[in-house]
PDB file of C-alpha atoms in Angstrom:
ATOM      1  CA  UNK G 663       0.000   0.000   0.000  1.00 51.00           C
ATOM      2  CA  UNK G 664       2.767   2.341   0.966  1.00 59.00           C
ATOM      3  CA  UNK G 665       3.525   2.299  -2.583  1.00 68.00           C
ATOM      4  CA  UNK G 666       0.158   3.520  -3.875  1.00 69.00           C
ATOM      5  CA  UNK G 667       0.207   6.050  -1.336  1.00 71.00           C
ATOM      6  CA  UNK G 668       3.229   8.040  -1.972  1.00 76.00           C
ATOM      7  CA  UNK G 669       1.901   7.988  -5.827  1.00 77.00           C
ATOM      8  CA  UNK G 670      -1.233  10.031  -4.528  1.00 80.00           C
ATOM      9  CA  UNK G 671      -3.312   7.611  -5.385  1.00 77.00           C
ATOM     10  CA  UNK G 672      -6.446   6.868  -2.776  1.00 74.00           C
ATOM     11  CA  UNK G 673      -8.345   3.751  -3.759  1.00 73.00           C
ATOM     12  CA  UNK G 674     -11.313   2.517  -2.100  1.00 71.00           C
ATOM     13  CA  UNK G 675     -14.067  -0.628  -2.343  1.00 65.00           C
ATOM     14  CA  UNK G 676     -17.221   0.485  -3.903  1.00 69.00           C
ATOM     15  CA  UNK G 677     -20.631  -1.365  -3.355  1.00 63.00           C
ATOM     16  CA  UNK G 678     -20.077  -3.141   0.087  1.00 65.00           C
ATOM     17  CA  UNK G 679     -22.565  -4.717   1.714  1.00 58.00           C
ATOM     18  CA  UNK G 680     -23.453  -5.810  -2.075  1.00 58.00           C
ATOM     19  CA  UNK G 681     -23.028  -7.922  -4.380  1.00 55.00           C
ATOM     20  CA  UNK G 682     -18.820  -9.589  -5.015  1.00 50.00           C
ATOM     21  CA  UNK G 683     -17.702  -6.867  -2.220  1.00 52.00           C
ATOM     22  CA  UNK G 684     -17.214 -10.135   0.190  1.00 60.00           C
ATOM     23  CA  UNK G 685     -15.675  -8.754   3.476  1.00 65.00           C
ATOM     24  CA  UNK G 686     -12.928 -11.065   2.891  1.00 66.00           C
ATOM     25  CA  UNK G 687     -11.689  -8.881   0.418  1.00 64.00           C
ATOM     26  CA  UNK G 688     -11.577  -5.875   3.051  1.00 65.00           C
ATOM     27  CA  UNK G 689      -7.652  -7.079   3.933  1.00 69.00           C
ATOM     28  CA  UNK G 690      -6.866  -8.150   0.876  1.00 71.00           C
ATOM     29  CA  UNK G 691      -6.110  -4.707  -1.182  1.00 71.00           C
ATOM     30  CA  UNK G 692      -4.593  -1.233  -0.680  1.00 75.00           C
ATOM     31  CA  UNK G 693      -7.215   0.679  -0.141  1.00 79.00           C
ATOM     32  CA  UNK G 694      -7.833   3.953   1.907  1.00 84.00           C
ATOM     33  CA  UNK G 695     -11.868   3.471   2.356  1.00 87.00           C
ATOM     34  CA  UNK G 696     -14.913   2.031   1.364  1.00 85.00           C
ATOM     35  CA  UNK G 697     -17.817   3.211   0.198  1.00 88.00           C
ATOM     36  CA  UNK G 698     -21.206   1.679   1.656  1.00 90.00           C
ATOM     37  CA  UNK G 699     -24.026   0.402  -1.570  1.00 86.00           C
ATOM     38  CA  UNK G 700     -27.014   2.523  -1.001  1.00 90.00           C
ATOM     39  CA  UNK G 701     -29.258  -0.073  -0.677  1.00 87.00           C
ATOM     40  CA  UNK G 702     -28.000  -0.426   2.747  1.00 87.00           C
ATOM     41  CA  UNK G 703     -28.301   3.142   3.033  1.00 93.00           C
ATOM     42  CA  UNK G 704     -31.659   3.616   2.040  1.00 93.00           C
ATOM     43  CA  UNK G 705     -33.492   1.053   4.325  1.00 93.00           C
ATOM     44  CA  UNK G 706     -31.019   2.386   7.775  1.00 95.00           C
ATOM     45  CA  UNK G 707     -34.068   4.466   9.151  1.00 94.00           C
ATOM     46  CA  UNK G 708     -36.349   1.511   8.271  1.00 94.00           C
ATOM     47  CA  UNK G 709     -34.623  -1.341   9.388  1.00 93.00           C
ATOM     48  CA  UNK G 710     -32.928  -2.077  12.599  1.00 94.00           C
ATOM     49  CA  UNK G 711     -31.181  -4.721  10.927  1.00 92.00           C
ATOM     50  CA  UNK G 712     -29.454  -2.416   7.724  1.00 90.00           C
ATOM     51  CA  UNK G 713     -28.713   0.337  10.987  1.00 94.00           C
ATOM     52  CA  UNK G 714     -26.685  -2.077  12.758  1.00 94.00           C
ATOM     53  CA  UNK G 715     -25.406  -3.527   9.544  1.00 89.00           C
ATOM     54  CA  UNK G 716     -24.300  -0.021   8.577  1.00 93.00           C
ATOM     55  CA  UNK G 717     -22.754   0.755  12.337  1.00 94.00           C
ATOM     56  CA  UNK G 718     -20.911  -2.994  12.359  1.00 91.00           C
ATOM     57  CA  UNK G 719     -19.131  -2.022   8.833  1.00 88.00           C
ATOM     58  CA  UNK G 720     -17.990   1.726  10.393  1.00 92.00           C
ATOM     59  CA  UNK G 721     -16.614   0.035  13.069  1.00 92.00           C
ATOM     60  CA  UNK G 722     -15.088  -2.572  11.330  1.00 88.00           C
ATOM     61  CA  UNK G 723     -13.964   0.188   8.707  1.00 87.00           C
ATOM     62  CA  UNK G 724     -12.295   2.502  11.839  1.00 89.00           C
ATOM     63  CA  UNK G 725     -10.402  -0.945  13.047  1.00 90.00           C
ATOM     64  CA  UNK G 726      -8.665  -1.776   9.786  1.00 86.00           C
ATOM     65  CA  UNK G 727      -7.580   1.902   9.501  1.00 88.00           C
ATOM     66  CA  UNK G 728      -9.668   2.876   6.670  1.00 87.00           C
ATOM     67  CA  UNK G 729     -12.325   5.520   6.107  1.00 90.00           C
ATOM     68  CA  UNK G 730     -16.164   5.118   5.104  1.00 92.00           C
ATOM     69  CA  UNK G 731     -18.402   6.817   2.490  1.00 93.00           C
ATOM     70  CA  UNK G 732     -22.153   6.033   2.359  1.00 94.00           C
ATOM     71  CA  UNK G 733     -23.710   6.670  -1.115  1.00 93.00           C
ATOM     72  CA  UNK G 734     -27.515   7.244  -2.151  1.00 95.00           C
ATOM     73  CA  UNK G 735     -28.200   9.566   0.818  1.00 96.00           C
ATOM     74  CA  UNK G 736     -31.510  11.129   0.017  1.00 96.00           C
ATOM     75  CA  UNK G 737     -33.167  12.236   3.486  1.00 96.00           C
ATOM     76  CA  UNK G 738     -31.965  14.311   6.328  1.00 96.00           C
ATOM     77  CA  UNK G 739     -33.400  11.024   8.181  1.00 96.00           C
ATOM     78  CA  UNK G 740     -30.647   9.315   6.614  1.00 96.00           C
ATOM     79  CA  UNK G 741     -28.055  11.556   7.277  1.00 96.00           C
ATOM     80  CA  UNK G 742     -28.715  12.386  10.332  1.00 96.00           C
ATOM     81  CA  UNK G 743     -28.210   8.552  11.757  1.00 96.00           C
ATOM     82  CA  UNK G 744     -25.189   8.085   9.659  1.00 96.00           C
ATOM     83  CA  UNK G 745     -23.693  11.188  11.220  1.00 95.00           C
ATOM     84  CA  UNK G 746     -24.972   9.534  14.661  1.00 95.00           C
ATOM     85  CA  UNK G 747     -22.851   6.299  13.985  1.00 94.00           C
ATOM     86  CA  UNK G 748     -19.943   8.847  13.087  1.00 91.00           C
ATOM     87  CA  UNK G 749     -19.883   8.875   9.294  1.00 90.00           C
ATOM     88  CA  UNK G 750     -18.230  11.748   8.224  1.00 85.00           C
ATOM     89  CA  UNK G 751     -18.893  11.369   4.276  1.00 92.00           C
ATOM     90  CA  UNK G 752     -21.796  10.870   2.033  1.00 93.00           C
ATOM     91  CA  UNK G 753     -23.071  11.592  -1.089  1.00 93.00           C
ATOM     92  CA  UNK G 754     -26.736  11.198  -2.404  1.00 93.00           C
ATOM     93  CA  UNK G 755     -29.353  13.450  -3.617  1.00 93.00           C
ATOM     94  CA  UNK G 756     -30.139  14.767  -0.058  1.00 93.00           C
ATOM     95  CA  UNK G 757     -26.497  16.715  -0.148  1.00 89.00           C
ATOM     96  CA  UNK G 758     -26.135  17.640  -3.855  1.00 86.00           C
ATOM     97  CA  UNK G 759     -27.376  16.296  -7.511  1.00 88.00           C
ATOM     98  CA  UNK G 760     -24.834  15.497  -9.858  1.00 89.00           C
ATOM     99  CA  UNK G 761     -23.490  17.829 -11.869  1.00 90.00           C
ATOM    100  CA  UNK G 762     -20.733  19.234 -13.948  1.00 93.00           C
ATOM    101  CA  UNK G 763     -17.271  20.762 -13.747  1.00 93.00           C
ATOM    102  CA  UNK G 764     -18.989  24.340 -14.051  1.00 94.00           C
ATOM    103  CA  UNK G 765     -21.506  23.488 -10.845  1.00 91.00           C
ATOM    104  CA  UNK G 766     -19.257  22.093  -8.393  1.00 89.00           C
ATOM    105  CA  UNK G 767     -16.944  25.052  -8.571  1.00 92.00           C
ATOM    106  CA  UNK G 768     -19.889  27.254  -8.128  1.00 92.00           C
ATOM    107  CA  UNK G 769     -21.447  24.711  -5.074  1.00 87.00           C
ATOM    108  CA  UNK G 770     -17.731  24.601  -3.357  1.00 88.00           C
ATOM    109  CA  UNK G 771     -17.497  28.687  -3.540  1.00 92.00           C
ATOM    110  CA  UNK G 772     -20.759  29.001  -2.069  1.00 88.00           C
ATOM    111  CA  UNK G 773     -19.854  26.825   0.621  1.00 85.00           C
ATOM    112  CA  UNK G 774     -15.893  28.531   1.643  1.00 87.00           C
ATOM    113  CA  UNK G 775     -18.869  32.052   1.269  1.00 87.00           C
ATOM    114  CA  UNK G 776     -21.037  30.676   3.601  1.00 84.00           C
ATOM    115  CA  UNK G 777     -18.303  29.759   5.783  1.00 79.00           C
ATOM    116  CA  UNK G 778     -16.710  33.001   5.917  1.00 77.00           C
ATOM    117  CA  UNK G 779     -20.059  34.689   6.752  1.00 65.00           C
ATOM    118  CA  UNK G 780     -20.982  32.078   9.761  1.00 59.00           C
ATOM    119  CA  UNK G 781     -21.680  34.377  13.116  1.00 56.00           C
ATOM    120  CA  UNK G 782     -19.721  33.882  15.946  1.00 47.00           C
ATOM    121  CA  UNK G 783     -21.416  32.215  18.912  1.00 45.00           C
ATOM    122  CA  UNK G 784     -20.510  32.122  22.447  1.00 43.00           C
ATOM    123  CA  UNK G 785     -20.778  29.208  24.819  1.00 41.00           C
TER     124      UNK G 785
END
């Protein structure tokens, strides 16, 4: 892996939970993170059993080292118990719909704007 690294290249495991993404796999590659199938995500405020699923892969995720990104997150529902379980990254409709070169550099300037402009609180 160390290899890969110091090339800059990040490489991840798309789909788990899905399909030929067998967990066996998970030690087998260089890889920085994996991305969670969004079938998974889309049943996790439905089903006890996809939540846990969801919370057992994190974990499993954070003890190998590697980093998690849940895709098809469509509801603040959704994001709001991923968040709880201590997922940092998503995408899905809920955040953003795709779009082009043109759109994400407009989207990312409105978000370092909005950042600037945040008010101060006090504790």
């Amino acid at each position: 892996m160390q290899g890969v690294d110091d090339l800059g290249i990040m490489l991840g495991i798309d789909d788990v939970g899905f399909g030929y993404s067998s967990l066996s796999m998970l030690n087998r590659f260089p890889y920085r993170y994996i991305k969670l199938h969004r079938s998974l995500v889309q049943r996790i405020a439905e089903s006890k059993e996809d939540y846990m699923m969801i919370r057992m892969l994190v974990e499993m995720a954070r003890m190998l080292g590697k980093d998690v990104i849940a895709e098809g997150v469509e509801t603040e529902e959704q994001l709001t118990l991923l968040q709880a379980i201590g997922l940092q990254e998503a995408q899905g409709y809920h955040l953003a719909m795709p779009m082009d070169a043109e759109g994400i550099t407009a989207l990312l300037a409105e978000r370092k704007k909005q950042k600037r402009h945040k008010p101060m609180t006090s504790a």
